[in-house]
Amino acid sequence: MKTKKIGIMTTGGDCSGLNTVIQRVMDGCALRKWNLIGILDGTDGLYSSPARTIELNCKDFHFANSHLAGSILSNGHAGTINFESSARAGKLSAFNSKLKKSLHDLELDALILVGGNGSLSLAYTYREIYTGLSLVCIPKTIDMDIPKTDKTIGFDTAVQQLTQYCDQLLLTARSHHRWFVVQTMGRDCGQLALHAGIAIAADAILIPEIKFDIDNLIKHIKSSKRDYGIILVSEGISLRGHSGRPADMVSRKLNTANIPNRTAFPEHIQRAGDTVASDRILAAGFVDCAFSAIENNETFVMTTLEDGEYKTISLDDFFKAGKPQKDPNIPNMMTSNAYVEPDSNLLQIATNMGIYIGEKKK
Ligand code: F6P
């Protein structure tokens, strides 16, 4: 097979597992004797003239710490800052042409784009940027809000990080007879809170997909026969008549009900942490799938894990399977999102465990 030139870039919010993906792509290219370049800072680097890149060569660049979080390529300003300012200034087509020219100048046969639902939706919407090469996307996000895949890179490590964080908090909670209201990331998707909440057997898990009743939450806590515990609150929830951070809102209500509590915000620690084994295996599976796709001249595809099977699906399928949302940063742009489904097995499991998960399915 003819030598190929491959590019890889990581875009959107970082997460653990990106470096494992990069390392597996490096190894795969070395085995095939293909050339590999890394695009620095995501689309920011592609927008520069010339594009900012580095050669990724196993020989010169053996990356012993591929299990560390972050991305050795960097993700730029969350991947959208140039898109955003160009879109607002009505210069998106000029911006897109520049990205297209950069890719053309790099003479790539294929680009592996490791991104979240924003980046994949951008690629779907502005596919003209990637004409002339094989575009293979690998889904990553701690939010696990990407349709058509059972797992995304970084999610399991984020669940582990959050689990460990709450395990530690529970010790001090017990010592001081107080509750902790822990606010998780996840945007408007409750998967991260739901998974970690089950892992720690939280007393309550509040997620954006399910309405909750603050009085019933308070009753539930008071009936627990404990004076300490953890209430996980996803950052996407809202409480009618209240503003501010969701954990603060819930905490204020608990104070009014004389339930001693503190809030805790693990924030970007959820995107850190040594990549857990299941994320490393996911990275190996997705990258294996990406190489097959490139060898088979597929393009505009995304790797997925569906019912235990690694495969590619078209970006069309990805986009149409999701629930569309307006992108907060780019005017007239929709992203494709997945949420916790009302019939999710995990919701039932949490309920059976005696965890308060809210009232009605929205
Ligand atoms: O999408 C990943 C994510 O970590 C969300 O869970 C969170 O809302 C957001 O990114 C935080 O973004 P930033 O790092 O730009 O504050």
Tab-separated table of C-alpha atoms and ligand atoms in Angstrom:
chain	number	residue	atom	x	y	z
A	1	MET	CA	0.000	0.000	0.000
A	2	LYS	CA	1.181	3.499	-0.890
A	3	THR	CA	2.567	5.616	1.969
A	4	LYS	CA	-0.022	7.964	3.325
A	5	LYS	CA	0.190	11.264	5.121
A	6	ILE	CA	-2.172	11.504	8.072
A	7	GLY	CA	-3.059	14.461	10.283
A	8	ILE	CA	-4.541	14.365	13.761
A	9	MET	CA	-6.064	17.144	15.822
A	10	THR	CA	-7.871	17.363	19.155
A	11	THR	CA	-10.613	19.986	19.472
A	12	GLY	CA	-13.142	21.225	22.030
A	13	GLY	CA	-12.762	20.706	25.788
A	14	ASP	CA	-9.941	18.368	26.744
A	15	CYS	CA	-10.385	15.116	28.673
A	16	SER	CA	-8.313	12.189	29.734
A	17	GLY	CA	-7.653	9.664	26.957
A	18	LEU	CA	-6.685	12.109	24.206
A	19	ASN	CA	-2.996	11.238	24.541
A	20	THR	CA	-3.773	7.526	24.397
A	21	VAL	CA	-5.610	8.127	21.119
A	22	ILE	CA	-2.644	10.130	19.776
A	23	GLN	CA	-0.194	7.413	20.873
A	24	ARG	CA	-2.256	4.629	19.255
A	25	VAL	CA	-2.437	6.635	16.012
A	26	MET	CA	1.341	7.189	16.175
A	27	ASP	CA	1.943	3.460	16.672
A	28	GLY	CA	-0.472	2.520	13.871
A	29	CYS	CA	1.190	4.921	11.439
A	30	ALA	CA	4.640	3.570	12.365
A	31	LEU	CA	3.473	-0.002	11.679
A	32	ARG	CA	2.129	1.030	8.281
A	33	LYS	CA	5.105	3.304	7.529
A	34	TRP	CA	2.741	6.232	7.095
A	35	ASN	CA	3.680	9.815	7.949
A	36	LEU	CA	1.832	11.523	10.751
A	37	ILE	CA	1.565	15.167	11.677
A	38	GLY	CA	-0.207	16.661	14.645
A	39	ILE	CA	-2.100	19.910	14.171
A	40	LEU	CA	-1.507	22.135	17.202
A	41	ASP	CA	-4.328	23.947	19.011
A	42	GLY	CA	-7.151	22.409	16.962
A	43	THR	CA	-8.790	24.720	14.441
A	44	ASP	CA	-6.816	27.677	15.885
A	45	GLY	CA	-3.626	26.020	14.616
A	46	LEU	CA	-5.218	25.177	11.282
A	47	TYR	CA	-6.303	28.794	10.912
A	48	SER	CA	-2.719	30.082	11.287
A	49	SER	CA	-0.672	30.710	8.158
A	50	PRO	CA	0.993	28.335	7.691
A	51	ALA	CA	-0.872	25.819	9.856
A	52	ARG	CA	0.951	25.047	13.098
A	53	THR	CA	1.935	21.388	13.086
A	54	ILE	CA	4.481	18.957	14.519
A	55	GLU	CA	5.737	15.682	13.146
A	56	LEU	CA	4.663	12.775	15.294
A	57	ASN	CA	7.239	10.080	14.996
A	58	CYS	CA	7.474	7.135	17.394
A	59	LYS	CA	11.238	7.058	16.985
A	60	ASP	CA	11.919	10.696	17.911
A	61	PHE	CA	8.922	11.208	20.022
A	62	HIS	CA	8.279	8.214	22.141
A	63	PHE	CA	5.491	9.249	24.436
A	64	ALA	CA	5.936	7.202	27.592
A	65	ASN	CA	3.171	8.971	29.450
A	66	SER	CA	0.309	8.474	27.045
A	67	HIS	CA	-2.024	7.778	29.960
A	68	LEU	CA	-1.723	11.369	31.248
A	69	ALA	CA	-4.685	13.696	30.764
A	70	GLY	CA	-4.711	16.766	28.496
A	71	SER	CA	-3.539	16.707	24.889
A	72	ILE	CA	0.075	16.978	23.793
A	73	LEU	CA	-1.295	18.766	20.720
A	74	SER	CA	-3.417	21.221	22.771
A	75	ASN	CA	-7.026	21.906	21.887
A	76	GLY	CA	-6.851	25.674	21.334
A	77	HIS	CA	-9.509	27.977	22.713
A	78	ALA	CA	-12.083	25.201	22.999
A	79	GLY	CA	-11.944	24.856	19.227
A	80	THR	CA	-14.546	27.466	18.473
A	81	ILE	CA	-13.085	30.877	19.202
A	82	ASN	CA	-12.118	31.634	15.608
A	83	PHE	CA	-15.284	30.049	14.281
A	84	GLU	CA	-17.247	32.126	16.740
A	85	SER	CA	-15.665	35.492	15.999
A	86	SER	CA	-15.679	34.841	12.247
A	87	ALA	CA	-19.327	33.757	12.352
A	88	ARG	CA	-20.327	36.846	14.312
A	89	ALA	CA	-18.434	39.074	11.906
A	90	GLY	CA	-20.176	37.348	8.980
A	91	LYS	CA	-16.835	36.054	7.723
A	92	LEU	CA	-17.429	32.347	8.210
A	93	SER	CA	-17.024	31.386	4.588
A	94	ALA	CA	-13.648	33.179	4.421
A	95	PHE	CA	-12.650	31.443	7.639
A	96	ASN	CA	-13.713	28.050	6.313
A	97	SER	CA	-11.818	28.634	3.065
A	98	LYS	CA	-8.697	29.277	5.097
A	99	LEU	CA	-9.067	25.999	6.969
A	100	LYS	CA	-9.659	24.212	3.671
A	101	LYS	CA	-6.555	25.805	2.160
A	102	SER	CA	-4.453	24.842	5.201
A	103	LEU	CA	-5.534	21.224	4.873
A	104	HIS	CA	-4.868	21.315	1.151
A	105	ASP	CA	-1.385	22.791	1.714
A	106	LEU	CA	-0.617	20.045	4.233
A	107	GLU	CA	-1.333	17.497	1.464
A	108	LEU	CA	-3.029	15.112	3.859
A	109	ASP	CA	-4.601	11.875	2.719
A	110	ALA	CA	-6.645	11.668	5.897
A	111	LEU	CA	-7.458	13.687	8.993
A	112	ILE	CA	-8.363	12.136	12.321
A	113	LEU	CA	-10.442	14.677	14.229
A	114	VAL	CA	-10.866	13.874	17.907
A	115	GLY	CA	-13.784	16.010	19.047
A	116	GLY	CA	-17.012	16.390	21.002
A	117	ASN	CA	-20.519	16.987	19.690
A	118	GLY	CA	-19.719	20.632	18.881
A	119	SER	CA	-16.689	19.734	16.758
A	120	LEU	CA	-18.448	16.820	15.028
A	121	SER	CA	-21.496	18.978	14.292
A	122	LEU	CA	-19.200	21.658	12.873
A	123	ALA	CA	-17.571	19.088	10.601
A	124	TYR	CA	-21.015	17.876	9.515
A	125	THR	CA	-22.234	21.417	8.829
A	126	TYR	CA	-19.097	22.716	7.113
A	127	ARG	CA	-18.013	19.556	5.353
A	128	GLU	CA	-16.623	21.519	2.392
A	129	ILE	CA	-13.554	22.258	4.571
A	130	TYR	CA	-12.571	18.608	4.434
A	131	THR	CA	-13.094	17.829	0.763
A	132	GLY	CA	-10.207	16.024	-0.899
A	133	LEU	CA	-9.237	13.990	2.155
A	134	SER	CA	-10.626	11.217	4.256
A	135	LEU	CA	-12.171	12.695	7.431
A	136	VAL	CA	-12.484	10.256	10.318
A	137	CYS	CA	-13.841	11.571	13.628
A	138	ILE	CA	-13.266	9.994	17.032
A	139	PRO	CA	-15.831	11.009	19.686
A	140	LYS	CA	-14.468	12.272	23.002
A	141	THR	CA	-16.186	14.058	25.853
A	142	ILE	CA	-16.731	13.742	29.584
A	143	ASP	CA	-20.372	14.736	28.986
A	144	MET	CA	-21.173	11.558	26.993
A	145	ASP	CA	-23.710	13.533	25.006
A	146	ILE	CA	-22.847	12.173	21.556
A	147	PRO	CA	-25.536	10.108	19.839
A	148	LYS	CA	-24.927	6.681	18.304
A	149	THR	CA	-22.080	5.586	20.564
A	150	ASP	CA	-22.226	3.773	23.895
A	151	LYS	CA	-19.036	5.428	25.116
A	152	THR	CA	-16.902	8.477	24.413
A	153	ILE	CA	-13.197	8.910	25.152
A	154	GLY	CA	-12.682	10.467	28.596
A	155	PHE	CA	-16.049	9.616	30.092
A	156	ASP	CA	-15.016	6.631	32.228
A	157	THR	CA	-11.997	8.505	33.586
A	158	ALA	CA	-14.218	11.472	34.474
A	159	VAL	CA	-16.596	9.127	36.320
A	160	GLN	CA	-13.599	7.689	38.183
A	161	GLN	CA	-12.303	11.170	39.075
A	162	LEU	CA	-15.681	12.223	40.381
A	163	THR	CA	-16.107	8.978	42.300
A	164	GLN	CA	-12.757	9.408	44.043
A	165	TYR	CA	-13.503	13.065	44.773
A	166	CYS	CA	-16.821	12.167	46.425
A	167	ASP	CA	-15.261	9.254	48.341
A	168	GLN	CA	-12.901	11.765	49.952
A	169	LEU	CA	-15.652	14.273	50.693
A	170	LEU	CA	-17.752	11.627	52.396
A	171	LEU	CA	-15.075	11.171	55.073
A	172	THR	CA	-15.140	14.807	56.121
A	173	ALA	CA	-18.937	14.885	55.703
A	174	ARG	CA	-19.218	12.122	58.262
A	175	SER	CA	-16.785	13.760	60.694
A	176	HIS	CA	-18.804	16.975	60.720
A	177	HIS	CA	-22.358	15.621	60.417
A	178	ARG	CA	-22.981	17.561	57.252
A	179	TRP	CA	-24.109	17.004	53.697
A	180	PHE	CA	-22.222	17.908	50.559
A	181	VAL	CA	-23.924	19.234	47.450
A	182	VAL	CA	-21.467	18.393	44.683
A	183	GLN	CA	-21.912	20.091	41.316
A	184	THR	CA	-20.768	17.986	38.371
A	185	MET	CA	-19.967	19.028	34.804
A	186	GLY	CA	-21.887	17.578	31.854
A	187	ARG	CA	-23.562	20.641	30.302
A	188	ASP	CA	-27.237	19.753	29.759
A	189	CYS	CA	-26.650	15.999	29.849
A	190	GLY	CA	-26.886	14.068	33.125
A	191	GLN	CA	-24.804	10.998	32.229
A	192	LEU	CA	-21.736	11.986	34.246
A	193	ALA	CA	-23.725	12.747	37.422
A	194	LEU	CA	-25.843	9.610	36.995
A	195	HIS	CA	-22.888	7.250	36.582
A	196	ALA	CA	-20.798	8.727	39.404
A	197	GLY	CA	-23.880	8.962	41.623
A	198	ILE	CA	-24.503	5.248	41.263
A	199	ALA	CA	-20.811	4.486	41.817
A	200	ILE	CA	-20.797	6.301	45.161
A	201	ALA	CA	-24.394	5.377	46.047
A	202	ALA	CA	-25.249	9.065	46.462
A	203	ASP	CA	-28.386	9.981	48.374
A	204	ALA	CA	-29.681	12.031	45.473
A	205	ILE	CA	-28.759	12.649	41.849
A	206	LEU	CA	-30.321	15.643	40.127
A	207	ILE	CA	-29.966	15.748	36.347
A	208	PRO	CA	-31.366	18.116	33.709
A	209	GLU	CA	-33.428	15.371	32.067
A	210	ILE	CA	-35.634	14.802	35.140
A	211	LYS	CA	-37.695	17.338	37.068
A	212	PHE	CA	-37.191	17.324	40.798
A	213	ASP	CA	-39.160	18.621	43.741
A	214	ILE	CA	-37.031	20.354	46.341
A	215	ASP	CA	-39.463	19.499	49.171
A	216	ASN	CA	-39.372	15.827	48.237
A	217	LEU	CA	-35.582	15.971	48.084
A	218	ILE	CA	-35.532	17.439	51.597
A	219	LYS	CA	-37.977	14.767	52.849
A	220	HIS	CA	-35.786	12.097	51.289
A	221	ILE	CA	-32.657	13.409	53.022
A	222	LYS	CA	-34.414	13.728	56.368
A	223	SER	CA	-35.686	10.162	56.099
A	224	SER	CA	-32.203	8.772	55.414
A	225	LYS	CA	-31.425	8.275	59.138
A	226	ARG	CA	-27.985	9.736	58.479
A	227	ASP	CA	-26.705	13.221	59.120
A	228	TYR	CA	-24.211	13.199	56.274
A	229	GLY	CA	-24.072	12.173	52.660
A	230	ILE	CA	-23.721	13.396	49.095
A	231	ILE	CA	-26.185	15.012	46.736
A	232	LEU	CA	-24.895	15.131	43.179
A	233	VAL	CA	-26.206	18.015	41.128
A	234	SER	CA	-25.545	18.224	37.423
A	235	GLU	CA	-24.545	21.698	36.239
A	236	GLY	CA	-27.460	21.746	33.754
A	237	ILE	CA	-30.311	21.632	36.308
A	238	SER	CA	-32.455	24.626	37.143
A	239	LEU	CA	-34.721	25.532	40.041
A	240	ARG	CA	-37.703	27.724	39.258
A	241	GLY	CA	-37.418	31.207	40.771
A	242	HIS	CA	-33.731	30.769	41.549
A	243	SER	CA	-30.574	31.864	39.825
A	244	GLY	CA	-26.884	31.199	40.325
A	245	ARG	CA	-24.953	27.970	40.444
A	246	PRO	CA	-27.234	24.922	40.800
A	247	ALA	CA	-25.332	23.561	43.817
A	248	ASP	CA	-25.686	26.922	45.589
A	249	MET	CA	-29.429	26.974	44.901
A	250	VAL	CA	-29.921	23.491	46.364
A	251	SER	CA	-27.617	24.264	49.282
A	252	ARG	CA	-29.627	27.391	50.203
A	253	LYS	CA	-32.816	25.329	50.246
A	254	LEU	CA	-31.217	22.709	52.498
A	255	ASN	CA	-30.062	25.466	54.862
A	256	THR	CA	-33.622	26.732	55.119
A	257	ALA	CA	-34.681	23.209	56.077
A	258	ASN	CA	-31.945	23.082	58.748
A	259	ILE	CA	-29.869	20.514	56.934
A	260	PRO	CA	-26.202	21.448	57.542
A	261	ASN	CA	-24.347	21.314	54.256
A	262	ARG	CA	-21.514	22.598	52.120
A	263	THR	CA	-21.124	22.856	48.373
A	264	ALA	CA	-18.225	21.407	46.385
A	265	PHE	CA	-17.161	22.047	42.793
A	266	PRO	CA	-14.762	19.485	41.315
A	267	GLU	CA	-14.714	21.495	38.059
A	268	HIS	CA	-11.873	20.628	35.653
A	269	ILE	CA	-10.542	17.867	37.895
A	270	GLN	CA	-13.229	15.848	36.088
A	271	ARG	CA	-11.280	16.300	32.855
A	272	ALA	CA	-7.997	15.270	34.493
A	273	GLY	CA	-6.667	12.052	35.995
A	274	ASP	CA	-4.699	9.107	34.624
A	275	THR	CA	-6.672	7.498	31.826
A	276	VAL	CA	-8.492	4.442	33.204
A	277	ALA	CA	-8.110	1.080	31.461
A	278	SER	CA	-11.562	1.148	29.840
A	279	ASP	CA	-10.800	4.518	28.214
A	280	ARG	CA	-7.470	3.151	26.956
A	281	ILE	CA	-9.245	0.117	25.476
A	282	LEU	CA	-11.839	2.432	23.909
A	283	ALA	CA	-8.999	4.492	22.409
A	284	ALA	CA	-7.413	1.342	20.949
A	285	GLY	CA	-10.779	0.215	19.505
A	286	PHE	CA	-11.628	3.602	17.981
A	287	VAL	CA	-8.161	4.031	16.487
A	288	ASP	CA	-8.204	0.507	15.022
A	289	CYS	CA	-11.532	1.370	13.455
A	290	ALA	CA	-10.191	4.706	12.178
A	291	PHE	CA	-7.290	2.950	10.395
A	292	SER	CA	-9.686	0.505	8.707
A	293	ALA	CA	-11.817	3.451	7.604
A	294	ILE	CA	-8.796	5.228	6.091
A	295	GLU	CA	-7.630	2.030	4.365
A	296	ASN	CA	-11.121	1.595	2.920
A	297	ASN	CA	-11.187	5.219	1.697
A	298	GLU	CA	-14.138	6.110	3.904
A	299	THR	CA	-14.765	9.768	4.646
A	300	PHE	CA	-17.113	11.932	6.775
A	301	VAL	CA	-17.400	9.109	9.258
A	302	MET	CA	-17.266	8.763	13.032
A	303	THR	CA	-16.034	5.749	14.983
A	304	THR	CA	-18.566	4.277	17.394
A	305	LEU	CA	-18.995	1.508	19.913
A	306	GLU	CA	-22.506	0.136	19.616
A	307	ASP	CA	-23.524	-2.967	21.566
A	308	GLY	CA	-19.903	-3.997	21.958
A	309	GLU	CA	-19.056	-3.552	18.268
A	310	TYR	CA	-16.521	-1.024	17.015
A	311	LYS	CA	-17.490	0.403	13.634
A	312	THR	CA	-17.854	3.617	11.670
A	313	ILE	CA	-21.063	5.465	10.893
A	314	SER	CA	-21.537	8.429	8.601
A	315	LEU	CA	-21.563	11.934	10.076
A	316	ASP	CA	-25.046	12.139	8.581
A	317	ASP	CA	-26.185	9.282	10.813
A	318	PHE	CA	-24.509	10.881	13.827
A	319	PHE	CA	-26.183	14.219	13.212
A	320	LYS	CA	-29.650	12.913	12.418
A	321	ALA	CA	-29.731	10.536	15.397
A	322	GLY	CA	-29.210	13.337	17.915
A	323	LYS	CA	-31.485	15.976	19.342
A	324	PRO	CA	-30.578	19.297	17.724
A	325	GLN	CA	-29.645	22.260	19.915
A	326	LYS	CA	-28.548	25.757	18.989
A	327	ASP	CA	-24.799	26.096	19.383
A	328	PRO	CA	-24.220	28.726	22.083
A	329	ASN	CA	-21.198	30.134	20.251
A	330	ILE	CA	-21.947	29.983	16.553
A	331	PRO	CA	-25.018	31.738	15.139
A	332	ASN	CA	-27.293	29.537	12.970
A	333	MET	CA	-25.373	26.438	13.867
A	334	MET	CA	-27.004	23.365	15.419
A	335	THR	CA	-25.253	20.647	17.398
A	336	SER	CA	-26.435	17.051	17.648
A	337	ASN	CA	-26.906	15.896	21.246
A	338	ALA	CA	-27.713	12.777	23.237
A	339	TYR	CA	-29.234	12.748	26.728
A	340	VAL	CA	-30.149	10.299	29.471
A	341	GLU	CA	-33.201	8.542	28.020
A	342	PRO	CA	-36.277	8.275	30.272
A	343	ASP	CA	-36.185	4.466	29.964
A	344	SER	CA	-32.474	4.271	30.877
A	345	ASN	CA	-31.663	1.160	32.837
A	346	LEU	CA	-29.417	3.190	35.123
A	347	LEU	CA	-32.291	5.431	36.216
A	348	GLN	CA	-34.180	2.338	37.303
A	349	ILE	CA	-31.114	0.945	39.073
A	350	ALA	CA	-30.599	4.243	40.919
A	351	THR	CA	-34.250	4.266	41.973
A	352	ASN	CA	-34.002	0.653	43.151
A	353	MET	CA	-30.947	1.640	45.207
A	354	GLY	CA	-33.096	4.172	47.048
A	355	ILE	CA	-31.415	7.181	45.418
A	356	TYR	CA	-33.666	10.216	44.887
A	357	ILE	CA	-33.482	10.993	41.172
A	358	GLY	CA	-36.407	13.388	40.858
A	359	GLU	CA	-40.055	13.172	39.993
A	360	LYS	CA	-41.220	13.146	36.468
A	361	LYS	CA	-39.410	12.293	33.314
A	362	LYS	CA	-39.443	15.418	31.151
B	1	F6P	O1	-17.934	19.752	27.404
B	1	F6P	C1	-17.000	19.482	28.393
B	1	F6P	C2	-17.124	20.461	29.543
B	1	F6P	O2	-16.173	20.095	30.518
B	1	F6P	C3	-18.521	20.583	30.150
B	1	F6P	O3	-18.858	19.522	30.980
B	1	F6P	C4	-18.416	21.931	30.836
B	1	F6P	O4	-19.668	22.550	30.962
B	1	F6P	C5	-17.540	22.715	29.898
B	1	F6P	O5	-16.815	21.770	29.107
B	1	F6P	C6	-16.573	23.633	30.587
B	1	F6P	O6	-15.917	24.352	29.620
B	1	F6P	P1	-14.725	25.352	29.955
B	1	F6P	O7	-13.515	24.517	30.241
B	1	F6P	O8	-14.579	26.137	28.703
B	1	F6P	O9	-15.146	26.140	31.133
